[in-house]
Amino acid sequence: MPTQTSTIFSLQAPKDISLNEIDAELNQIWQSYGITGEDGGLPSATRATTFTLVVYEPEETQYLLAALGFYNGPIDGILGPQMTAALREVQKKHNLPESGTATPETLTVLREEFAKGQRGGTGGEHSATGLSSGSPRIADEIALRNPCRIIALFPIAGEDEGVKAQVSAYCPIQKQSSSTLICCEYITLSGTAAALERIGGMIPALLIGGLPKFLWWKATPDPNNGLFKRLAAVCNNVIVDSCNFNNPESDLLSLEELVETGVPLADLNWRRLASWQELTAEAYDSPNRRAALKEIDRVTIDYEKGNPAQALLFLGWLASRLQWQPVSYEKESGDYDITRIRFIAQEQRQVEAELAGVPVADVGDIIGDLIALRLSSTNPQADCGTVICSETGGCMRMETHGGAQSAGLFQQVTSLSEQKAEALLSQQVQRWGRESLFEESLGVTANIFKFAKNS
């Protein structure tokens, strides 16, 4: 169902201020407006009264280098040797001075290259990440439902010149309810990663007391990052999106480390698997099919080549429900990225799983979306064969291998309209705390990698 379109009313356009003026400036915005609009000139407005959302953006230069294939390290905002080499490679390719630093000319080239590869991509500050210091776009989905405070942290490359602050306030006006403005307050802090970490102690004071607090960490999750640890300790929920992980295996291991330390974690990419999980569960609802669950010993999962996080999380969920333990793990790259994982099920039965990163001509908005899955058995008498596809064409590879014809049940996943991070985030902030099913599934997924490292 499409989101209701809205007009954005600006109470305060982005205004540069000093760090110690933030609270006073926000109060001034509401005093100037009058909050209630009693003069009848404007509708009444509701100030942030639901929660605080802290958004930590990837450093733009590093994010662009990774998205364009020049950089394969952590997205941590740090100008290390790997990032320096990547910048020099870009500069050499585009006949720019090979300084190895993020010059304005280099950033312009990176933005242009990124925009060419995006459908309808546009330039502009932080266009790669979808959140610019002068735009409320990232929070529209949230502000439509909740008057909240958003604190956006922007690590930047270059010289450490301290932290710059901006404040603003935006109110989406929906046609069906224009009598009250539901408003979001924005605090934007930008500086080098080191500069942001230095002021980490003051950020908790900007969170609204007595209300839920969320941290959306859009960079590579790092249990040892000082700023991350400080913010995670004071937030009710830490939100990531594994579809953007640069190294999904090591980054999913980092998530498991966080869970083990008690961090209440949520992954937006996990939410994208809901329809697949529901259809898989429904396929074995009937008593005879439920009994056949234990006969499953072959699993094939196809996903859009580029990021195996969804496929790995789905397999972790399936293995956690059926009590499979990983015993081997191997990978091979080529036209298809193939991962083969063996499990031991109850009664020492062997289960083989294959994850296939399939090259697709029309790449969607979410890297690594599931395409199709097949559950089957080497026992010809078992009534457990199931094929689930994202669309009619999604089962082409399954059919080539004879899977679709032999499946006892064929189902199709309806395209999800709420795939984008902002829409999923607006749902996630309605809940907080630990999610046991996600944690159990992530634990099995992490065990696969731990076994691989130790074998």
Short mmCIF file of C-alpha atoms in Angstrom, two decimals:
data_model
loop_
_atom_site.label_atom_id
_atom_site.label_comp_id
_atom_site.label_asym_id
_atom_site.label_seq_id
_atom_site.Cartn_x
_atom_site.Cartn_y
_atom_site.Cartn_z
CA MET A 1 0.00 0.00 0.00
CA PRO A 2 1.63 3.30 -1.04
CA THR A 3 2.51 5.80 1.64
CA GLN A 4 0.25 8.85 1.85
CA THR A 5 2.04 11.73 0.17
CA SER A 6 2.66 14.76 2.32
CA THR A 7 3.72 18.39 2.07
CA ILE A 8 6.63 19.38 4.29
CA PHE A 9 6.12 22.50 6.40
CA SER A 10 9.38 23.95 7.72
CA LEU A 11 9.31 25.45 11.19
CA GLN A 12 13.03 26.10 10.97
CA ALA A 13 15.36 25.60 8.00
CA PRO A 14 18.80 24.19 8.90
CA LYS A 15 20.63 26.77 11.01
CA ASP A 16 24.32 26.62 11.97
CA ILE A 17 24.89 26.99 15.70
CA SER A 18 27.50 26.12 18.32
CA LEU A 19 27.26 22.85 20.23
CA ASN A 20 26.28 24.52 23.49
CA GLU A 21 23.38 26.37 21.84
CA ILE A 22 21.44 23.31 20.61
CA ASP A 23 18.81 23.06 23.35
CA ALA A 24 18.29 26.80 23.53
CA GLU A 25 17.83 27.05 19.76
CA LEU A 26 15.26 24.22 19.68
CA ASN A 27 13.32 25.89 22.47
CA GLN A 28 13.43 29.15 20.55
CA ILE A 29 11.94 27.49 17.47
CA TRP A 30 8.87 26.43 19.43
CA GLN A 31 8.56 29.71 21.29
CA SER A 32 8.65 31.60 18.00
CA TYR A 33 6.00 29.35 16.50
CA GLY A 34 3.81 29.39 19.57
CA ILE A 35 3.28 25.59 19.36
CA THR A 36 -0.52 25.80 19.54
CA GLY A 37 -1.13 28.18 16.64
CA GLU A 38 -3.80 29.99 18.61
CA ASP A 39 -3.87 32.91 16.22
CA GLY A 40 -5.47 30.63 13.64
CA GLY A 41 -2.83 31.43 11.04
CA LEU A 42 -1.26 28.00 11.23
CA PRO A 43 -2.43 24.61 12.50
CA SER A 44 -1.30 23.50 15.95
CA ALA A 45 1.98 21.62 16.17
CA THR A 46 3.09 18.71 18.34
CA ARG A 47 6.71 18.77 19.48
CA ALA A 48 8.86 15.64 19.69
CA THR A 49 7.09 13.49 22.29
CA THR A 50 7.59 9.86 21.22
CA PHE A 51 11.29 8.94 20.99
CA THR A 52 14.78 10.03 19.95
CA LEU A 53 16.46 8.47 16.94
CA VAL A 54 20.23 8.77 16.55
CA VAL A 55 21.35 8.10 12.96
CA TYR A 56 25.03 7.42 12.32
CA GLU A 57 25.71 7.75 8.60
CA PRO A 58 28.53 6.05 6.69
CA GLU A 59 31.32 8.45 5.80
CA GLU A 60 30.31 9.48 2.29
CA THR A 61 33.66 9.17 0.52
CA GLN A 62 34.26 5.70 1.91
CA TYR A 63 30.68 4.63 1.16
CA LEU A 64 30.97 5.78 -2.47
CA LEU A 65 34.33 4.06 -2.94
CA ALA A 66 32.82 0.81 -1.63
CA ALA A 67 29.65 1.12 -3.72
CA LEU A 68 31.73 1.67 -6.87
CA GLY A 69 34.03 -1.28 -6.16
CA PHE A 70 37.23 0.63 -5.32
CA TYR A 71 37.24 -0.15 -1.58
CA ASN A 72 36.51 -3.35 0.32
CA GLY A 73 37.37 -2.42 3.90
CA PRO A 74 35.19 -1.45 6.88
CA ILE A 75 32.94 1.59 6.54
CA ASP A 76 34.35 3.34 9.60
CA GLY A 77 35.19 6.86 8.40
CA ILE A 78 38.92 6.31 8.96
CA LEU A 79 41.42 7.27 6.25
CA GLY A 80 43.59 4.16 6.39
CA PRO A 81 46.04 2.71 3.83
CA GLN A 82 43.31 0.77 1.99
CA MET A 83 41.17 3.88 1.57
CA THR A 84 44.18 5.97 0.51
CA ALA A 85 45.01 3.41 -2.20
CA ALA A 86 41.37 3.42 -3.36
CA LEU A 87 41.35 7.22 -3.63
CA ARG A 88 44.57 7.17 -5.66
CA GLU A 89 43.05 4.59 -8.00
CA VAL A 90 40.01 6.80 -8.61
CA GLN A 91 42.18 9.87 -9.08
CA LYS A 92 44.41 8.09 -11.57
CA LYS A 93 41.40 6.82 -13.52
CA HIS A 94 39.93 10.33 -13.81
CA ASN A 95 43.21 12.19 -14.37
CA LEU A 96 43.09 13.98 -11.00
CA PRO A 97 46.11 14.74 -8.79
CA GLU A 98 46.95 11.46 -7.05
CA SER A 99 46.94 12.79 -3.49
CA GLY A 100 45.20 9.81 -1.88
CA THR A 101 42.95 12.22 0.00
CA ALA A 102 39.26 13.03 -0.40
CA THR A 103 39.58 16.26 -2.38
CA PRO A 104 36.40 18.10 -3.47
CA GLU A 105 37.16 17.18 -7.09
CA THR A 106 37.45 13.49 -6.19
CA LEU A 107 34.19 13.54 -4.23
CA THR A 108 32.41 15.22 -7.15
CA VAL A 109 33.60 12.46 -9.52
CA LEU A 110 32.53 9.75 -7.08
CA ARG A 111 29.06 11.27 -6.68
CA GLU A 112 28.64 11.52 -10.45
CA GLU A 113 29.72 7.90 -10.97
CA PHE A 114 27.40 6.70 -8.21
CA ALA A 115 24.45 8.67 -9.62
CA LYS A 116 24.97 7.08 -13.05
CA GLY A 117 24.57 3.65 -11.52
CA GLN A 118 21.39 4.49 -9.63
CA ARG A 119 17.97 4.61 -11.20
CA GLY A 120 16.88 8.21 -10.82
CA GLY A 121 20.02 8.98 -8.78
CA THR A 122 20.68 12.62 -7.98
CA GLY A 123 23.69 14.51 -6.81
CA GLY A 124 23.97 16.71 -3.78
CA GLU A 125 25.44 16.50 -0.33
CA HIS A 126 25.29 12.99 1.11
CA SER A 127 23.17 11.89 -1.86
CA ALA A 128 24.70 8.43 -1.66
CA THR A 129 23.36 7.83 1.81
CA GLY A 130 19.95 9.42 1.34
CA LEU A 131 20.33 11.89 4.19
CA SER A 132 21.65 15.39 3.61
CA SER A 133 22.06 17.93 6.34
CA GLY A 134 19.45 20.12 4.68
CA SER A 135 16.81 17.52 3.90
CA PRO A 136 14.17 15.79 6.01
CA ARG A 137 13.73 12.92 3.52
CA ILE A 138 15.20 10.18 5.67
CA ALA A 139 12.67 10.72 8.44
CA ASP A 140 9.53 11.42 6.41
CA GLU A 141 8.22 7.90 6.99
CA ILE A 142 8.80 8.29 10.72
CA ALA A 143 7.55 11.84 11.05
CA LEU A 144 4.30 10.93 9.30
CA ARG A 145 3.43 8.83 12.33
CA ASN A 146 5.56 10.09 15.20
CA PRO A 147 6.68 13.51 16.45
CA CYS A 148 10.29 12.68 17.35
CA ARG A 149 13.79 14.08 17.66
CA ILE A 150 16.42 12.93 15.18
CA ILE A 151 20.13 13.38 15.82
CA ALA A 152 22.11 12.78 12.62
CA LEU A 153 25.85 12.13 12.92
CA PHE A 154 27.92 12.68 9.76
CA PRO A 155 31.55 11.52 9.83
CA ILE A 156 33.53 13.29 7.11
CA ALA A 157 36.97 12.75 5.63
CA GLY A 158 39.65 15.42 5.70
CA GLU A 159 41.19 17.67 8.33
CA ASP A 160 39.86 17.56 11.89
CA GLU A 161 38.22 20.93 12.39
CA GLY A 162 35.95 19.97 15.26
CA VAL A 163 32.22 19.32 15.05
CA LYS A 164 29.72 21.57 13.29
CA ALA A 165 26.09 21.63 14.45
CA GLN A 166 22.79 22.49 12.77
CA VAL A 167 19.23 22.44 14.06
CA SER A 168 15.97 22.43 12.12
CA ALA A 169 12.33 21.37 12.45
CA TYR A 170 10.01 19.91 9.79
CA CYS A 171 6.34 18.95 9.89
CA PRO A 172 4.75 16.74 7.19
CA ILE A 173 1.16 17.89 6.49
CA GLN A 174 -1.14 15.07 5.37
CA LYS A 175 -4.24 15.97 3.42
CA GLN A 176 -6.54 13.86 5.56
CA SER A 177 -5.31 15.46 8.81
CA SER A 178 -4.13 19.03 8.37
CA SER A 179 -5.44 20.40 11.68
CA THR A 180 -2.32 19.37 13.60
CA LEU A 181 1.31 19.37 12.53
CA ILE A 182 3.24 16.29 13.66
CA CYS A 183 6.78 17.63 13.82
CA CYS A 184 10.30 16.28 13.98
CA GLU A 185 13.25 18.14 15.44
CA TYR A 186 16.58 17.62 13.70
CA ILE A 187 20.02 18.00 15.17
CA THR A 188 22.85 17.45 12.68
CA LEU A 189 26.44 17.00 13.88
CA SER A 190 29.28 16.65 11.34
CA GLY A 191 33.02 16.21 11.73
CA THR A 192 35.71 13.60 11.35
CA ALA A 193 35.14 10.24 13.04
CA ALA A 194 37.66 11.24 15.71
CA ALA A 195 35.93 14.60 16.30
CA LEU A 196 32.52 12.95 16.68
CA GLU A 197 33.96 10.45 19.13
CA ARG A 198 35.40 13.31 21.21
CA ILE A 199 31.94 14.82 21.72
CA GLY A 200 30.30 11.43 22.29
CA GLY A 201 29.84 12.27 25.95
CA MET A 202 27.49 15.16 25.19
CA ILE A 203 25.21 13.25 22.79
CA PRO A 204 23.30 11.34 25.52
CA ALA A 205 22.32 14.71 27.00
CA LEU A 206 20.52 15.52 23.72
CA LEU A 207 18.29 12.44 23.99
CA ILE A 208 14.81 13.19 25.32
CA GLY A 209 14.61 11.91 28.87
CA GLY A 210 11.96 9.35 29.77
CA LEU A 211 11.26 8.37 26.13
CA PRO A 212 12.54 5.41 24.06
CA LYS A 213 15.90 5.94 22.36
CA PHE A 214 16.98 4.29 19.11
CA LEU A 215 20.35 4.14 17.39
CA TRP A 216 20.36 3.50 13.63
CA TRP A 217 23.98 2.62 12.87
CA LYS A 218 24.31 2.68 9.09
CA ALA A 219 28.08 2.11 8.95
CA THR A 220 29.94 -1.15 9.56
CA PRO A 221 29.01 -2.40 13.04
CA ASP A 222 32.10 -2.38 15.25
CA PRO A 223 31.86 -3.64 18.85
CA ASN A 224 35.15 -1.82 19.59
CA ASN A 225 34.13 1.59 18.23
CA GLY A 226 34.11 4.01 21.17
CA LEU A 227 31.23 6.16 19.94
CA PHE A 228 29.17 3.10 19.06
CA LYS A 229 29.68 1.58 22.51
CA ARG A 230 28.74 4.82 24.23
CA LEU A 231 25.53 5.26 22.23
CA ALA A 232 24.53 1.58 22.32
CA ALA A 233 24.76 1.67 26.11
CA VAL A 234 22.07 4.37 26.41
CA CYS A 235 19.67 3.27 23.62
CA ASN A 236 16.75 0.86 23.89
CA ASN A 237 17.38 -0.57 20.43
CA VAL A 238 20.38 -0.61 18.06
CA ILE A 239 19.26 -0.88 14.42
CA VAL A 240 21.42 -1.98 11.48
CA ASP A 241 20.73 -3.01 7.88
CA SER A 242 22.82 -5.96 6.74
CA CYS A 243 21.92 -5.40 3.06
CA ASN A 244 24.57 -2.63 3.14
CA PHE A 245 27.32 -4.68 4.82
CA ASN A 246 30.58 -4.46 2.91
CA ASN A 247 31.84 -7.81 4.25
CA PRO A 248 28.64 -9.65 5.26
CA GLU A 249 30.32 -12.62 6.92
CA SER A 250 32.62 -10.68 9.25
CA ASP A 251 29.94 -8.03 9.85
CA LEU A 252 27.33 -10.64 10.81
CA LEU A 253 29.92 -12.08 13.22
CA SER A 254 30.25 -8.60 14.70
CA LEU A 255 26.49 -8.50 15.20
CA GLU A 256 26.66 -11.79 17.08
CA GLU A 257 29.37 -10.33 19.34
CA LEU A 258 27.06 -7.43 20.13
CA VAL A 259 24.17 -9.78 20.96
CA GLU A 260 26.45 -11.75 23.29
CA THR A 261 27.29 -8.55 25.17
CA GLY A 262 23.60 -7.81 25.69
CA VAL A 263 23.06 -5.13 23.02
CA PRO A 264 19.33 -5.10 22.00
CA LEU A 265 19.87 -5.47 18.25
CA ALA A 266 17.54 -5.28 15.24
CA ASP A 267 18.36 -5.81 11.54
CA LEU A 268 16.09 -4.21 8.93
CA ASN A 269 17.20 -6.88 6.45
CA TRP A 270 15.72 -9.50 8.78
CA ARG A 271 12.35 -7.76 8.39
CA ARG A 272 12.54 -8.28 4.62
CA LEU A 273 12.49 -12.05 5.17
CA ALA A 274 9.10 -12.06 6.91
CA SER A 275 7.08 -13.16 3.85
CA TRP A 276 9.55 -15.94 3.03
CA GLN A 277 9.45 -17.21 6.61
CA GLU A 278 5.64 -17.08 6.75
CA LEU A 279 5.21 -19.00 3.48
CA THR A 280 7.78 -21.59 4.53
CA ALA A 281 5.98 -22.13 7.84
CA GLU A 282 2.59 -22.33 6.12
CA ALA A 283 3.92 -24.96 3.71
CA TYR A 284 4.25 -27.37 6.65
CA ASP A 285 1.08 -26.49 8.56
CA SER A 286 -0.84 -29.66 7.73
CA PRO A 287 -0.13 -32.65 10.02
CA ASN A 288 1.33 -34.90 7.31
CA ARG A 289 3.62 -32.15 6.03
CA ARG A 290 4.69 -31.27 9.55
CA ALA A 291 5.76 -34.85 10.10
CA ALA A 292 7.77 -34.70 6.88
CA LEU A 293 9.81 -31.71 8.09
CA LYS A 294 12.42 -34.04 9.56
CA GLU A 295 12.94 -35.54 6.08
CA ILE A 296 14.26 -32.28 4.58
CA ASP A 297 17.94 -32.76 3.79
CA ARG A 298 18.45 -30.52 0.74
CA VAL A 299 18.12 -26.73 0.75
CA THR A 300 18.79 -24.44 -2.22
CA ILE A 301 18.52 -20.67 -1.86
CA ASP A 302 18.99 -18.27 -4.79
CA TYR A 303 19.60 -14.59 -4.14
CA GLU A 304 20.61 -11.56 -6.19
CA LYS A 305 24.38 -11.65 -6.45
CA GLY A 306 26.15 -9.03 -4.39
CA ASN A 307 25.34 -9.65 -0.73
CA PRO A 308 24.48 -13.05 0.82
CA ALA A 309 23.21 -11.61 4.13
CA GLN A 310 19.51 -12.35 3.49
CA ALA A 311 20.22 -15.88 2.32
CA LEU A 312 22.47 -16.54 5.32
CA LEU A 313 19.93 -15.16 7.79
CA PHE A 314 17.13 -17.21 6.25
CA LEU A 315 19.26 -20.36 6.42
CA GLY A 316 20.15 -19.51 10.02
CA TRP A 317 16.44 -19.17 10.82
CA LEU A 318 15.59 -22.51 9.17
CA ALA A 319 18.48 -24.32 10.86
CA SER A 320 17.61 -22.85 14.27
CA ARG A 321 13.98 -24.02 13.96
CA LEU A 322 14.94 -27.55 12.83
CA GLN A 323 17.92 -27.85 15.19
CA TRP A 324 20.60 -28.34 12.55
CA GLN A 325 24.25 -27.90 13.53
CA PRO A 326 26.82 -26.75 10.91
CA VAL A 327 29.75 -29.07 10.22
CA SER A 328 31.33 -27.75 7.00
CA TYR A 329 31.44 -24.61 4.91
CA GLU A 330 32.97 -23.88 1.49
CA LYS A 331 32.71 -21.12 -1.07
CA GLU A 332 33.49 -20.63 -4.74
CA SER A 333 33.21 -17.49 -6.84
CA GLY A 334 32.48 -17.09 -10.53
CA ASP A 335 29.47 -16.19 -12.62
CA TYR A 336 27.52 -17.55 -9.66
CA ASP A 337 28.73 -17.11 -6.08
CA ILE A 338 28.19 -20.57 -4.57
CA THR A 339 28.29 -21.33 -0.84
CA ARG A 340 27.84 -24.92 0.32
CA ILE A 341 27.09 -25.67 3.95
CA ARG A 342 26.59 -29.07 5.55
CA PHE A 343 24.63 -29.60 8.76
CA ILE A 344 23.99 -32.49 11.10
CA ALA A 345 20.32 -32.85 12.00
CA GLN A 346 18.73 -34.93 14.71
CA GLU A 347 19.50 -38.65 14.53
CA GLN A 348 22.80 -37.70 12.83
CA ARG A 349 21.21 -37.13 9.44
CA GLN A 350 23.23 -34.99 7.03
CA VAL A 351 21.67 -31.88 5.48
CA GLU A 352 23.22 -30.07 2.54
CA ALA A 353 22.49 -26.43 1.74
CA GLU A 354 23.55 -24.43 -1.30
CA LEU A 355 23.34 -20.64 -1.48
CA ALA A 356 23.70 -19.23 -5.00
CA GLY A 357 24.36 -15.58 -5.77
CA VAL A 358 22.67 -15.25 -9.17
CA PRO A 359 23.61 -12.41 -11.55
CA VAL A 360 20.49 -10.49 -12.59
CA ALA A 361 20.06 -7.87 -15.28
CA ASP A 362 17.64 -5.70 -13.31
CA VAL A 363 19.12 -5.24 -9.84
CA GLY A 364 16.58 -4.08 -7.28
CA ASP A 365 16.89 -1.43 -4.58
CA ILE A 366 17.97 -4.01 -1.99
CA ILE A 367 21.25 -5.80 -2.65
CA GLY A 368 20.98 -9.55 -2.14
CA ASP A 369 17.19 -9.98 -2.18
CA LEU A 370 16.04 -13.61 -2.17
CA ILE A 371 14.89 -14.93 -5.54
CA ALA A 372 13.83 -18.52 -4.87
CA LEU A 373 14.27 -21.40 -2.46
CA ARG A 374 13.75 -25.15 -2.63
CA LEU A 375 13.37 -27.58 0.27
CA SER A 376 13.50 -31.26 -0.63
CA SER A 377 14.63 -34.71 0.48
CA THR A 378 16.71 -37.55 -0.89
CA ASN A 379 13.95 -39.83 0.41
CA PRO A 380 11.58 -40.27 -2.57
CA GLN A 381 8.70 -41.15 -0.23
CA ALA A 382 8.93 -37.91 1.76
CA ASP A 383 6.19 -35.37 1.17
CA CYS A 384 8.31 -32.33 2.01
CA GLY A 385 9.23 -30.82 -1.36
CA THR A 386 8.54 -27.08 -1.47
CA VAL A 387 9.56 -24.33 -3.90
CA ILE A 388 8.97 -20.66 -3.14
CA CYS A 389 9.78 -17.94 -5.70
CA SER A 390 9.74 -14.17 -5.68
CA GLU A 391 8.17 -14.05 -9.15
CA THR A 392 7.44 -16.34 -12.10
CA GLY A 393 10.93 -15.88 -13.57
CA GLY A 394 12.50 -16.48 -10.18
CA CYS A 395 12.19 -20.24 -10.50
CA MET A 396 13.98 -20.58 -13.82
CA ARG A 397 17.12 -22.01 -12.24
CA MET A 398 15.07 -24.28 -9.98
CA GLU A 399 13.19 -25.61 -13.00
CA THR A 400 16.45 -26.20 -14.89
CA HIS A 401 17.48 -28.51 -12.07
CA GLY A 402 14.08 -30.19 -11.96
CA GLY A 403 13.18 -28.73 -8.60
CA ALA A 404 9.94 -26.98 -9.41
CA GLN A 405 8.37 -30.00 -11.11
CA SER A 406 9.23 -32.37 -8.25
CA ALA A 407 8.10 -30.02 -5.50
CA GLY A 408 5.00 -31.10 -3.63
CA LEU A 409 4.10 -27.46 -3.05
CA PHE A 410 4.79 -24.37 -5.15
CA GLN A 411 4.27 -20.87 -3.74
CA GLN A 412 5.07 -17.33 -4.82
CA VAL A 413 6.16 -14.46 -2.60
CA THR A 414 4.28 -11.26 -3.33
CA SER A 415 6.58 -8.30 -3.95
CA LEU A 416 6.97 -6.32 -0.77
CA SER A 417 6.07 -2.64 -1.03
CA GLU A 418 7.81 -1.80 2.25
CA GLN A 419 11.36 -2.87 1.35
CA LYS A 420 13.18 0.42 1.77
CA ALA A 421 15.02 1.11 4.98
CA GLU A 422 13.04 4.23 5.91
CA ALA A 423 9.71 2.39 5.73
CA LEU A 424 11.02 -0.59 7.73
CA LEU A 425 12.55 1.80 10.24
CA SER A 426 9.18 3.46 10.84
CA GLN A 427 7.86 0.01 11.82
CA GLN A 428 10.89 -0.89 13.92
CA VAL A 429 10.58 2.16 16.18
CA GLN A 430 7.17 0.87 17.30
CA ARG A 431 8.99 -1.88 19.21
CA TRP A 432 12.26 -2.21 21.06
CA GLY A 433 14.21 -4.57 23.21
CA ARG A 434 15.70 -7.95 22.36
CA GLU A 435 14.27 -10.18 19.61
CA SER A 436 14.84 -13.81 20.56
CA LEU A 437 14.02 -15.35 17.16
CA PHE A 438 16.42 -13.02 15.34
CA GLU A 439 19.12 -13.63 17.94
CA GLU A 440 18.76 -17.43 17.70
CA SER A 441 18.91 -17.32 13.89
CA LEU A 442 21.91 -14.98 13.94
CA GLY A 443 23.60 -17.32 16.41
CA VAL A 444 23.35 -20.27 14.00
CA THR A 445 24.57 -18.09 11.13
CA ALA A 446 27.56 -16.97 13.20
CA ASN A 447 28.33 -20.60 14.13
CA ILE A 448 28.64 -21.39 10.42
CA PHE A 449 31.38 -18.76 10.07
CA LYS A 450 33.07 -19.76 13.32
CA PHE A 451 33.22 -23.34 12.11
CA ALA A 452 34.65 -22.17 8.79
CA LYS A 453 37.36 -20.15 10.57
CA ASN A 454 38.34 -23.07 12.78
CA SER A 455 38.27 -25.77 10.11
#
